[in-house]
Short mmCIF file of C-alpha atoms and ligand atoms in Angstrom, two decimals:
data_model
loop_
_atom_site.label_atom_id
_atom_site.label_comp_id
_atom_site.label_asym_id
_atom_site.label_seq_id
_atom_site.Cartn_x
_atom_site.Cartn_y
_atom_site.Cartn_z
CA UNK A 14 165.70 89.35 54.93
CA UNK A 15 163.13 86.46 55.81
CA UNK A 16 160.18 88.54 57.42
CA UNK A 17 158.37 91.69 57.12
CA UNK A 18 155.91 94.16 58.74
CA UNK A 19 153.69 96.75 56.84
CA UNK A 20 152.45 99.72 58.20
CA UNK A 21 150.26 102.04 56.60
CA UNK A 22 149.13 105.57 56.80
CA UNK A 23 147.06 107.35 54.93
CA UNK A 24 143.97 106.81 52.17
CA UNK A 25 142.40 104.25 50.53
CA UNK A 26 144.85 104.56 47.82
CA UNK A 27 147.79 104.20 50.49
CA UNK A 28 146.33 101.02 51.74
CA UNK A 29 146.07 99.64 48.26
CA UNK A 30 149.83 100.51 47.32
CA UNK A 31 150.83 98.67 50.73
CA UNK A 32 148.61 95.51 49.24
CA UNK A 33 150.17 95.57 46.59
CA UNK A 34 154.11 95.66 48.18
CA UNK A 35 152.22 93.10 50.37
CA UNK A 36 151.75 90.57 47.81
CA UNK A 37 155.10 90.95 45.82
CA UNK A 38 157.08 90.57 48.81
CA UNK A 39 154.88 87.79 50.35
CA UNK A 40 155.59 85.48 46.86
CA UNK A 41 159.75 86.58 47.00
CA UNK A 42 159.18 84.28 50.15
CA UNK A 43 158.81 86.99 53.00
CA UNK A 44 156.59 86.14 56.15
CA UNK A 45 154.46 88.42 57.29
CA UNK A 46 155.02 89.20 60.80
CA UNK A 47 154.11 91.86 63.74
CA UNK A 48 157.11 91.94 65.78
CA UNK A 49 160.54 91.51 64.95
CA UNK A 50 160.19 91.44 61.51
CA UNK A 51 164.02 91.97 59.66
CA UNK A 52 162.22 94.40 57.22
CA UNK A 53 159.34 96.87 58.27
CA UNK A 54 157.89 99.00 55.43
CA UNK A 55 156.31 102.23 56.31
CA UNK A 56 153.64 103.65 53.99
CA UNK A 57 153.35 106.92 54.83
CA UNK A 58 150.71 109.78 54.46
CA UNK A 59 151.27 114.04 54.08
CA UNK A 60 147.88 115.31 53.98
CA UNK A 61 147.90 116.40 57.09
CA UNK A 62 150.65 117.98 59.56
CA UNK A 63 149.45 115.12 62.18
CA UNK A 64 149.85 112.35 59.50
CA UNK A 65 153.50 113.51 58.99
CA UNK A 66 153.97 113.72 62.61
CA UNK A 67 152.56 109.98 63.62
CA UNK A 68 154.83 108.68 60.99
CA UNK A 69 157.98 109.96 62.35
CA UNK A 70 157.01 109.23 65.67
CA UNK A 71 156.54 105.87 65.03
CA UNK A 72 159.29 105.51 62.54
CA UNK A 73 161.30 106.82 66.02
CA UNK A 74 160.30 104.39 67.99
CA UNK A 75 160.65 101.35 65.80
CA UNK A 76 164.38 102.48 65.21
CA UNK A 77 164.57 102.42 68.97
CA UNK A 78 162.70 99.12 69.88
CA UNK A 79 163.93 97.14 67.21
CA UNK A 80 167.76 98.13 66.08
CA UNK A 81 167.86 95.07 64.11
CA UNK A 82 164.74 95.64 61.70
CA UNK A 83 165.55 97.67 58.26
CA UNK A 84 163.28 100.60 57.84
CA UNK A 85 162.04 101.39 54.15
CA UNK A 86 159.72 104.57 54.32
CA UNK A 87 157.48 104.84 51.16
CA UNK A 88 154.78 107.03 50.26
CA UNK A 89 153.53 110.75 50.26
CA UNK A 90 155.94 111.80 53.13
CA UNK A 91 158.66 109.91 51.49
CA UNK A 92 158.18 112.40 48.56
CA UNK A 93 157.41 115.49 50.52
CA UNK A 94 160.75 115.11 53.15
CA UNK A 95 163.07 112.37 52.04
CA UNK A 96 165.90 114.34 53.93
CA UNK A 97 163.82 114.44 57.17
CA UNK A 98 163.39 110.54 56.96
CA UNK A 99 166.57 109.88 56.40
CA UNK A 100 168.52 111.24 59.44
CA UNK A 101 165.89 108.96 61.20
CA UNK A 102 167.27 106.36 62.92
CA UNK A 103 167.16 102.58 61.71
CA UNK A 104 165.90 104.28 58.28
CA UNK A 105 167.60 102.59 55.29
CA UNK A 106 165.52 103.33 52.54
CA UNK A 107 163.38 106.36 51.33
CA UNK A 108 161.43 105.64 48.79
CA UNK A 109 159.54 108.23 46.90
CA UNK A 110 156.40 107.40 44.91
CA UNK A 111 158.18 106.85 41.79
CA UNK A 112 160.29 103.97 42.83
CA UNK A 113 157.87 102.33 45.36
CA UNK A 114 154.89 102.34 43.57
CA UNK A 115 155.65 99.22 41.29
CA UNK A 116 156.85 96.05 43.76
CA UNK A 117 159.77 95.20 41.02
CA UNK A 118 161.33 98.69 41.64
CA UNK A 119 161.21 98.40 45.35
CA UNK A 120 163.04 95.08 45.65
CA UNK A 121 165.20 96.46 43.00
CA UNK A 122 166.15 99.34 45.37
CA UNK A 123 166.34 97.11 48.57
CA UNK A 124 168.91 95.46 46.03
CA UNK A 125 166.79 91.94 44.41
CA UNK A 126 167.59 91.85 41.06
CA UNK A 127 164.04 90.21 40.22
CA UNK A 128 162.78 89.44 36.89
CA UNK A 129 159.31 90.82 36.52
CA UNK A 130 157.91 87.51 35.18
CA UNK A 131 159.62 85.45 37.74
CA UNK A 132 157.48 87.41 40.77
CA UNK A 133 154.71 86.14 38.69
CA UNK A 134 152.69 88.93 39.74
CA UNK A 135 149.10 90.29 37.93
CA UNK A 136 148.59 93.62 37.85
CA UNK A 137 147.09 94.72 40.86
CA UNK A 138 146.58 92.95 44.00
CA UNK A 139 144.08 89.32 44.05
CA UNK A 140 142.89 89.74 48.06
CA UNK A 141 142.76 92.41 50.93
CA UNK A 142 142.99 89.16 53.66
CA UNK A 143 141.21 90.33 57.03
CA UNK A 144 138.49 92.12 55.19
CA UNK A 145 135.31 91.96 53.67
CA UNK A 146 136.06 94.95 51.67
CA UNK A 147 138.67 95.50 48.94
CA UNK A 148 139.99 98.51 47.52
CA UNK A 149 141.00 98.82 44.28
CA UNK A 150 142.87 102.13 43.19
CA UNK A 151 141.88 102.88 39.55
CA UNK A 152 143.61 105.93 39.08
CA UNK A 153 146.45 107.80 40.53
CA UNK A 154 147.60 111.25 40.51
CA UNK A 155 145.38 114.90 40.58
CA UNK A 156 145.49 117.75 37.51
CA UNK A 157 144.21 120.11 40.13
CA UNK A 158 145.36 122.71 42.40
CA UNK A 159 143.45 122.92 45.74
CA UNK A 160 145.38 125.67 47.61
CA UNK A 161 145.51 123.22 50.55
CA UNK A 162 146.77 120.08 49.06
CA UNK A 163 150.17 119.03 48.58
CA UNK A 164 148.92 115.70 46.72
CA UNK A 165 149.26 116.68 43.29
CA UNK A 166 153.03 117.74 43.37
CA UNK A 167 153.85 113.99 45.19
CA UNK A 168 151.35 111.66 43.23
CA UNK A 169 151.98 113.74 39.90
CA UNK A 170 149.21 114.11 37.05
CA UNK A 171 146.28 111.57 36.80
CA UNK A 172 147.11 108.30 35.01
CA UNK A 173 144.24 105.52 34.75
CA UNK A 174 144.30 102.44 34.84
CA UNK A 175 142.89 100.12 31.94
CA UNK A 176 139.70 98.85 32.31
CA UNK A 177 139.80 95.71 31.44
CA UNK A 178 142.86 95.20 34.17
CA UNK A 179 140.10 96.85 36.36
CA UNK A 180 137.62 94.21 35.49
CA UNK A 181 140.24 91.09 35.78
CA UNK A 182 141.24 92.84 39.23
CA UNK A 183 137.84 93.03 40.35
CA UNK A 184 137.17 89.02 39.31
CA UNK A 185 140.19 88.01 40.94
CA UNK A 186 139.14 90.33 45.01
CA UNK A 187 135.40 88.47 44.35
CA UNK A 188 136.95 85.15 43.81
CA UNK A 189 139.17 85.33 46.78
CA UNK A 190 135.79 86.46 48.77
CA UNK A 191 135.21 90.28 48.51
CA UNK A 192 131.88 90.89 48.45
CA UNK A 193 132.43 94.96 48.06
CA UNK A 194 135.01 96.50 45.91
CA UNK A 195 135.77 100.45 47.12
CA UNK A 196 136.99 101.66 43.59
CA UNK A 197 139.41 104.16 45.39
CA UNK A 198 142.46 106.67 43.77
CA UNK A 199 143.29 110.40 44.06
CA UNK A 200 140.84 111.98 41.96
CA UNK A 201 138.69 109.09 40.83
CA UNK A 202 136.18 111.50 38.47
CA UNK A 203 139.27 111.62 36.41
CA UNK A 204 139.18 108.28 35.54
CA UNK A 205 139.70 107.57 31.88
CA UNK A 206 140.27 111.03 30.88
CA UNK A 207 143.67 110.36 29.75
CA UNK A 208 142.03 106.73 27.85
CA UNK A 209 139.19 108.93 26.20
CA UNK A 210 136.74 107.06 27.81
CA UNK A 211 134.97 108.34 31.51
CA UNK A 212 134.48 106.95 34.67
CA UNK A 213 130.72 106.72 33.91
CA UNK A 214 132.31 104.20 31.22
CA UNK A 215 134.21 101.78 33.77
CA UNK A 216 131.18 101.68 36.53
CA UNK A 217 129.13 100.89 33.79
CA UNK A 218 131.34 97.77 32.73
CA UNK A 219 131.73 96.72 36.49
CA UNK A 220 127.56 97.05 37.07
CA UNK A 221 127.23 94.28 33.87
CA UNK A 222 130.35 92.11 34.83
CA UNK A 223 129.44 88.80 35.77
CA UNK A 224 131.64 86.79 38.47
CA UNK A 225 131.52 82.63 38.38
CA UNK A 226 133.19 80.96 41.13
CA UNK A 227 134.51 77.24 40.62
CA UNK A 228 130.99 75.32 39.97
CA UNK A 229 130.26 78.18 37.37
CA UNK A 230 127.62 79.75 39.92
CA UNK A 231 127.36 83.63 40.15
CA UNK A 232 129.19 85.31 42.76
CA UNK A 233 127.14 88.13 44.07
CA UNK A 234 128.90 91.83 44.57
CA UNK A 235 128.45 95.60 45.40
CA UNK A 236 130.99 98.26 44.13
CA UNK A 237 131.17 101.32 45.86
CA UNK A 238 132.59 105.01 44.76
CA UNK A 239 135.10 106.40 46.88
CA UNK A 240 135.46 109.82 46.97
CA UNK A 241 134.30 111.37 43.98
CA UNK A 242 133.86 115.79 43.20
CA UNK A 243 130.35 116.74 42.94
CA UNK A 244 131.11 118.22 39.46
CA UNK A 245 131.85 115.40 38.34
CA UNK A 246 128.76 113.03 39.20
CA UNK A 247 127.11 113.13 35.89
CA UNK A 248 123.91 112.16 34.47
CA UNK A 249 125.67 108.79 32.00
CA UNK A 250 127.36 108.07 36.08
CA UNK A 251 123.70 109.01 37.39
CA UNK A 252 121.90 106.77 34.64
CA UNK A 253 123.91 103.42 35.66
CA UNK A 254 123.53 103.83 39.49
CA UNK A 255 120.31 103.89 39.50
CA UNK A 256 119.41 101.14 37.29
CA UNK A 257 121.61 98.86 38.87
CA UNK A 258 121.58 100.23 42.84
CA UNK A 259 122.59 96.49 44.36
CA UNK A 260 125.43 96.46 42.66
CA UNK A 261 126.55 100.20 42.45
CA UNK A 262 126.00 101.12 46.13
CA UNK A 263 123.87 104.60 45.82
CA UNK A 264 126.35 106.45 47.81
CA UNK A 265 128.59 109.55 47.22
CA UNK A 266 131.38 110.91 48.92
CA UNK A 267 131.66 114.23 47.88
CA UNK A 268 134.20 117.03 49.40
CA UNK A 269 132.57 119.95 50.23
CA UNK A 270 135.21 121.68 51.95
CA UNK A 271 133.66 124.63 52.84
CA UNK A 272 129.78 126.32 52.20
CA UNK A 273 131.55 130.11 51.29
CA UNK A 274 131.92 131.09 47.66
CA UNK A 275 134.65 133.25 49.14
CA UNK A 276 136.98 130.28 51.10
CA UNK A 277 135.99 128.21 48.02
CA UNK A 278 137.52 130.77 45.51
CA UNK A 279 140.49 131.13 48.04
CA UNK A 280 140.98 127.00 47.81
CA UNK A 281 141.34 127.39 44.42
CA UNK A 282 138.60 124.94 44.32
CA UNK A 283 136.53 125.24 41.06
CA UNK A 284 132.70 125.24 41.99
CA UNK A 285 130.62 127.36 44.56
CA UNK A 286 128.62 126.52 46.95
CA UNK A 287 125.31 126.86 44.81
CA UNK A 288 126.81 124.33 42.16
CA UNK A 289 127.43 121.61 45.07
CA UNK A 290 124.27 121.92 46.37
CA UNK A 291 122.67 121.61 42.83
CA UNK A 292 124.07 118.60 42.38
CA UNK A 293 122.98 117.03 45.62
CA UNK A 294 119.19 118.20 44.66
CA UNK A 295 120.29 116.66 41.35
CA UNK A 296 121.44 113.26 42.45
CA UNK A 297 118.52 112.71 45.01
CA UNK A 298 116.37 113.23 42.05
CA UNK A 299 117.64 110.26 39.72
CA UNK A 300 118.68 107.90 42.92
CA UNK A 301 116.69 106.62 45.40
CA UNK A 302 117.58 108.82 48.90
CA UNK A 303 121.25 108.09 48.30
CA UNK A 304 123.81 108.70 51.01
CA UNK A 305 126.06 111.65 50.64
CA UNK A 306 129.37 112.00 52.70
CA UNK A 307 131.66 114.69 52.64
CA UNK A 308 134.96 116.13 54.07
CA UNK A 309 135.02 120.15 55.20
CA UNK A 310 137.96 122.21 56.38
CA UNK A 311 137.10 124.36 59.24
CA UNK A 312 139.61 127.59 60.07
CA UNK A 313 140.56 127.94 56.44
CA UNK A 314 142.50 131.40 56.19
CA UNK A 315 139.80 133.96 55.58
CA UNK A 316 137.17 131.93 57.23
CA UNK A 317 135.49 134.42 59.69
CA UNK A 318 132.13 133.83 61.22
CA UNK A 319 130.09 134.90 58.74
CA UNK A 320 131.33 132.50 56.27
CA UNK A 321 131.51 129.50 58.50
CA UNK A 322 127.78 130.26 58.99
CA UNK A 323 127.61 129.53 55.24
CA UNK A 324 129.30 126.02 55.87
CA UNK A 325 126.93 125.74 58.59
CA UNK A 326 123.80 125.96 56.30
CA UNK A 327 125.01 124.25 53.27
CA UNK A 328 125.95 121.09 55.58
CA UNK A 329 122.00 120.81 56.93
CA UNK A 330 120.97 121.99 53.05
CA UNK A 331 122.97 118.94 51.60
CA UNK A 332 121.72 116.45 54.22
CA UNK A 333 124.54 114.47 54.82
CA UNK A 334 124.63 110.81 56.25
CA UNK A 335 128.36 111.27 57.61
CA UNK A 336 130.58 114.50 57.72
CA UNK A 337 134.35 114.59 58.25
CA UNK A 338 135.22 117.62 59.72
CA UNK A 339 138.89 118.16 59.66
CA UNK A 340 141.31 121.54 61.30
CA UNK A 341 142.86 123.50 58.34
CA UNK A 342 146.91 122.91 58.94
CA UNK A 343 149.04 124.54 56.77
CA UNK A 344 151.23 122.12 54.86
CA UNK A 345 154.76 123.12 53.40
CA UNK A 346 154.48 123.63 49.71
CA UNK A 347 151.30 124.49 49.31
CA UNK A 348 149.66 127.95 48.28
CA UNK A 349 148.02 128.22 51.58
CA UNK A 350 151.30 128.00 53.62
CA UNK A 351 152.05 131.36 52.80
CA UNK A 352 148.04 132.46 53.47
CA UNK A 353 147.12 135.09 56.24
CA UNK A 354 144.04 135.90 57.49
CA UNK A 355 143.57 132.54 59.96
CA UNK A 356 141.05 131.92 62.64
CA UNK A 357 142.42 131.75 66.04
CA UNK A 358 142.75 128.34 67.56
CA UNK A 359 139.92 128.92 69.98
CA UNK A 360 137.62 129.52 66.95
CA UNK A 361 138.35 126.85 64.74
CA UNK A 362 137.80 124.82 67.64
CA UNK A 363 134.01 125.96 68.32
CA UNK A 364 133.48 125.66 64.88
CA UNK A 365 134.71 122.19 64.82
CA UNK A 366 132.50 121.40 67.64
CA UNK A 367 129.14 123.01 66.06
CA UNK A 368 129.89 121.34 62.88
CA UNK A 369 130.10 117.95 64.33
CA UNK A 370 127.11 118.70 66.27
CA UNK A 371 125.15 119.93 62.89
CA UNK A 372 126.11 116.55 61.24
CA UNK A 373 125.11 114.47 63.80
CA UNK A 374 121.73 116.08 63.33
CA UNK A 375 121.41 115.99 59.74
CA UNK A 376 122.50 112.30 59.55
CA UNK A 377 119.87 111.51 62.02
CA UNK A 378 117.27 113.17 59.87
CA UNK A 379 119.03 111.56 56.66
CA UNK A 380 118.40 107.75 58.52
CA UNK A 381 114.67 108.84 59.49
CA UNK A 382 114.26 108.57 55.71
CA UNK A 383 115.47 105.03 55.55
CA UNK A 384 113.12 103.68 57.90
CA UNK A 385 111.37 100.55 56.10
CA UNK A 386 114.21 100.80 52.68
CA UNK A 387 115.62 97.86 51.23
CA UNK A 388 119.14 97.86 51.02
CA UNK A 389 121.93 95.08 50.62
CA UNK A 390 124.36 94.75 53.51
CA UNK A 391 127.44 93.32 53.12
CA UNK A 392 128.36 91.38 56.43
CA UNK A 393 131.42 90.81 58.80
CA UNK A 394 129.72 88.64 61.45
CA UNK A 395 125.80 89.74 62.02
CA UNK A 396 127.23 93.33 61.30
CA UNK A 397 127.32 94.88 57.72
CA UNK A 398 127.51 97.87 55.76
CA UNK A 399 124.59 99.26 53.75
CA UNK A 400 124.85 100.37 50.31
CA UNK A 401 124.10 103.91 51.75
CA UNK A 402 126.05 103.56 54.39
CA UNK A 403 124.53 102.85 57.24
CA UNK A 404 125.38 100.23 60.18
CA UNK A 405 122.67 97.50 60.13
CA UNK A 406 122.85 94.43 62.45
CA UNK A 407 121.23 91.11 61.41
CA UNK A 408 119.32 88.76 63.86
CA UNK A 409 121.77 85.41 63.92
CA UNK A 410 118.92 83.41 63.77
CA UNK A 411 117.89 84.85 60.60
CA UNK A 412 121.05 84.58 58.68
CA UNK A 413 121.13 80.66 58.69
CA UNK A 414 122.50 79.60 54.85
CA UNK A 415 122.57 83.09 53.67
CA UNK A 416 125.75 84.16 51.91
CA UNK A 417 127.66 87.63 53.23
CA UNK A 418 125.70 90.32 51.15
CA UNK A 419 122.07 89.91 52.15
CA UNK A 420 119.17 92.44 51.03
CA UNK A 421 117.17 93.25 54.28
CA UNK A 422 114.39 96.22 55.11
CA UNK A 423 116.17 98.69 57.53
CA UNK A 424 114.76 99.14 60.73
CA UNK A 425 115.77 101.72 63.34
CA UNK A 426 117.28 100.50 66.49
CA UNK A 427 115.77 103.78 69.08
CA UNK A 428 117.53 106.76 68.21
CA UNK A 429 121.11 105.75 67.57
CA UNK A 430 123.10 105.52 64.80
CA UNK A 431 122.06 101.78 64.18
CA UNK A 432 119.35 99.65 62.41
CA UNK A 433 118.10 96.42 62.29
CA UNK A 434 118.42 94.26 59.29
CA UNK A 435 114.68 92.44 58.73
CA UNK A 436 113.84 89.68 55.93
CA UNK A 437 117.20 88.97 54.73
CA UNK A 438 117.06 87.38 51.59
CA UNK A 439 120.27 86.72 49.28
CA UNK A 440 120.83 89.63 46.75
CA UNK A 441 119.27 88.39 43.58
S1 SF4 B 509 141.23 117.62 43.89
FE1 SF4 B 509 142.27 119.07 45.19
S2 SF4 B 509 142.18 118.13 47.26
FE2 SF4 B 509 141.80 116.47 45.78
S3 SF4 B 509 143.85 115.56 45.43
FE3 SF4 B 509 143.47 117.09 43.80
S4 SF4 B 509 144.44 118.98 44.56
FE4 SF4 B 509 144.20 117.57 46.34
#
């Protein structure tokens, strides 16, 4: 095999495991390449029905299009229905987590016998080409039981990663020209649990590591929280964010999942809806109006209108900057398969629709408080990414010598969703 596609489905963690296959494969000598590749690896995702179901689809068709490509299926769905993948057509390997996750493994099981040392391969992954932003999975794995998710039983139990890999991982995305790192994983709060140390412990670290390029200069950066449980933003997390908010970006994405002690309790998750809010009120008090984004399941089984009202409320309560609204589907394995009590269709639907509508309200409201802030932007182009998440746009003019993370006041661009970066100076 001389060439190979990737394909990836899936989280931030997914994306990370496919950089990582990436870059072992890419030193055995493989060429990347979109079409007609003689391997194509396809990283796949089960969190959703609809994530299983674009994966075989397209697994389908590249069996069809190309007969003469290999098909190795990795990931969550590789875990969840090997058997299913495997009457596919053009499929040769199935891969669960446990033998794709390290790089040596997989070419061991598309039959390389490779010496570890001889891939000459860090821990980790050293770019993410194509993008300004890197992510870099610190953890894997999930010690809870959320009725809905079947993550835990195909990831396993959390396992952490050691810092100071982190911090040589993080040194080597910066020095390739990352100007963010996402620190991404499956339950990231968990971090360091299993190390006796916290998570609070490894931002802390990453806010105080310094970065020299070649000539010894500093290389600026920002390093941003994926999604993190509101339980478990603490005040030692708190206290480092908000001294150091250019470099810790002072936004959270928290799941919410619902605003009903009652479809909490039935999720099996482990907070109501009082404690979720408390922490928002509790974060906005130590952080400068941080960003909060969160995902909620709408038609949950047991969800009836009164407690979708409580969603409802909680969502303009928490003030949100971004909401992911997703359809409760029933995956196989998990306690809620077997749950009665569901919405119909038609009313999971309106509540989708009046949820969306709700956020788009409250995250207007949330970027009428941002109106003259200073923020640092991280740029592709004259386009960038606020630390809390917003879209800000940078006059070209302005930009002239200025590296790709700027610090500008925000500006509103008329009502939309947009601002306008003013006074960019580099981020000291
Ligand atoms: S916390 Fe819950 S939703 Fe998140 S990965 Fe673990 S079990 Fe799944």
């Amino acid at each position: 095999m001389r060439s190979v596609r990737f394909v990836t489905y899936g989280c931030k963690a997914n994306q990370y495991d496919t950089q990582v296959l990436r870059e072992a494969l890419v030193r055995r000598g493989l060429a990347e390449q979109d079409r007609e590749a003689d391997l194509v690896v396809v990283n796949t995702c089960t969190v959703t029905a609809e994530a299983g179901r674009k994966a075989r689809q397209l697994i389908r068709r590249i069996g069809r299009e190309t007969p003469q490509a290999r098909i190795a299926v990795t990931g969550c769905l590789a875990e969840s229905e090997p058997e299913v993948l495997r009457t596919l057509p053009g499929v040769d390997w199935v891969l669960g987590n446990g033998e794709a996750k390290r790089p040596v493994n997989f070419l061991r099981e598309l039959g390389h016998e490779v010496d570890p040392e001889e891939l000459g391969i860090p821990a980790g992954v050293t770019e993410f080409a194509g993008h300004t932003r890197a992510f870099l999975k610190i953890q894997d794995g999930c010690d809870m039981a959320c009725a809905f998710c079947i993550i835990p039983k195909v990831r396993g139990a959390s396992r952490s990663r050691p810092a100071e890999e982190l911090e040589a991982e993080v040194a080597r995305l910066v020095r390739s020209g990352h100007v963010e790192v996402v620190l991404c994983g499956i339950h990231i709060g968990h971090w360091g649990l299993d190390l006796g140390s916290s998570l609070a412990d490894l931002v802390r670290r990453l806010a105080h590591l310094e970065v020299r390029g070649e000539d010894g200069e500093l290389l600026p950066f920002r390093v941003r929280l994926s999604s993190i449980e509101a339980t478990e933003v603490d005040d030692a997390l708190l206290e480092v964010m908000a001294a150091r908010p250019e470099r810790i970006a002072p936004h959270l994405h928290m799941p919410m999942q619902s605003g009903s002690d009652a479809v909490l309790a039935r999720m099996n998750r482990w907070y109501d809806r009082a404690t979720y809010l408390e922490a928002c009120h509790r974060i906005r008090a130590r952080l400068d109006r941080p960003a909060f984004t969160a995902d909620v399941l709408v038609g949950f089984p047991g969800e009836g209108e009164a407690e979708f009202a409580e969603t409802l409320a909680a969502v303009h309560e928490a003030g949100f900057a971004r909401l992911h609204v997703f359809p409760f589907s029933p995956r196989p394995g998990t306690a809620a398969e077997s749950m009665h009590d569901r919405p119909a269709p038609e009313a999971v639907r309106e509540r989708r629709a009046a949820l969306s509508e709700a956020a788009d309200a409250v995250a207007q409201d949330y970027a009428a408080r941002l109106e003259g802030a200073r923020d640092t932007v991280v740029l592709e182009g004259f386009v960038g990414l606020s630390g809390r998440y917003q879209r800000v746009r940078v006059e070209p003019d302005a930009l002239e010598g200025l590296p790709r993370a700027v610090e500008v006041t925000l500006h509103r661009e008329g009502d939309g969703p947009g601002f306008l970066g003013l006074h960019p100076r580099p981020v000291a």
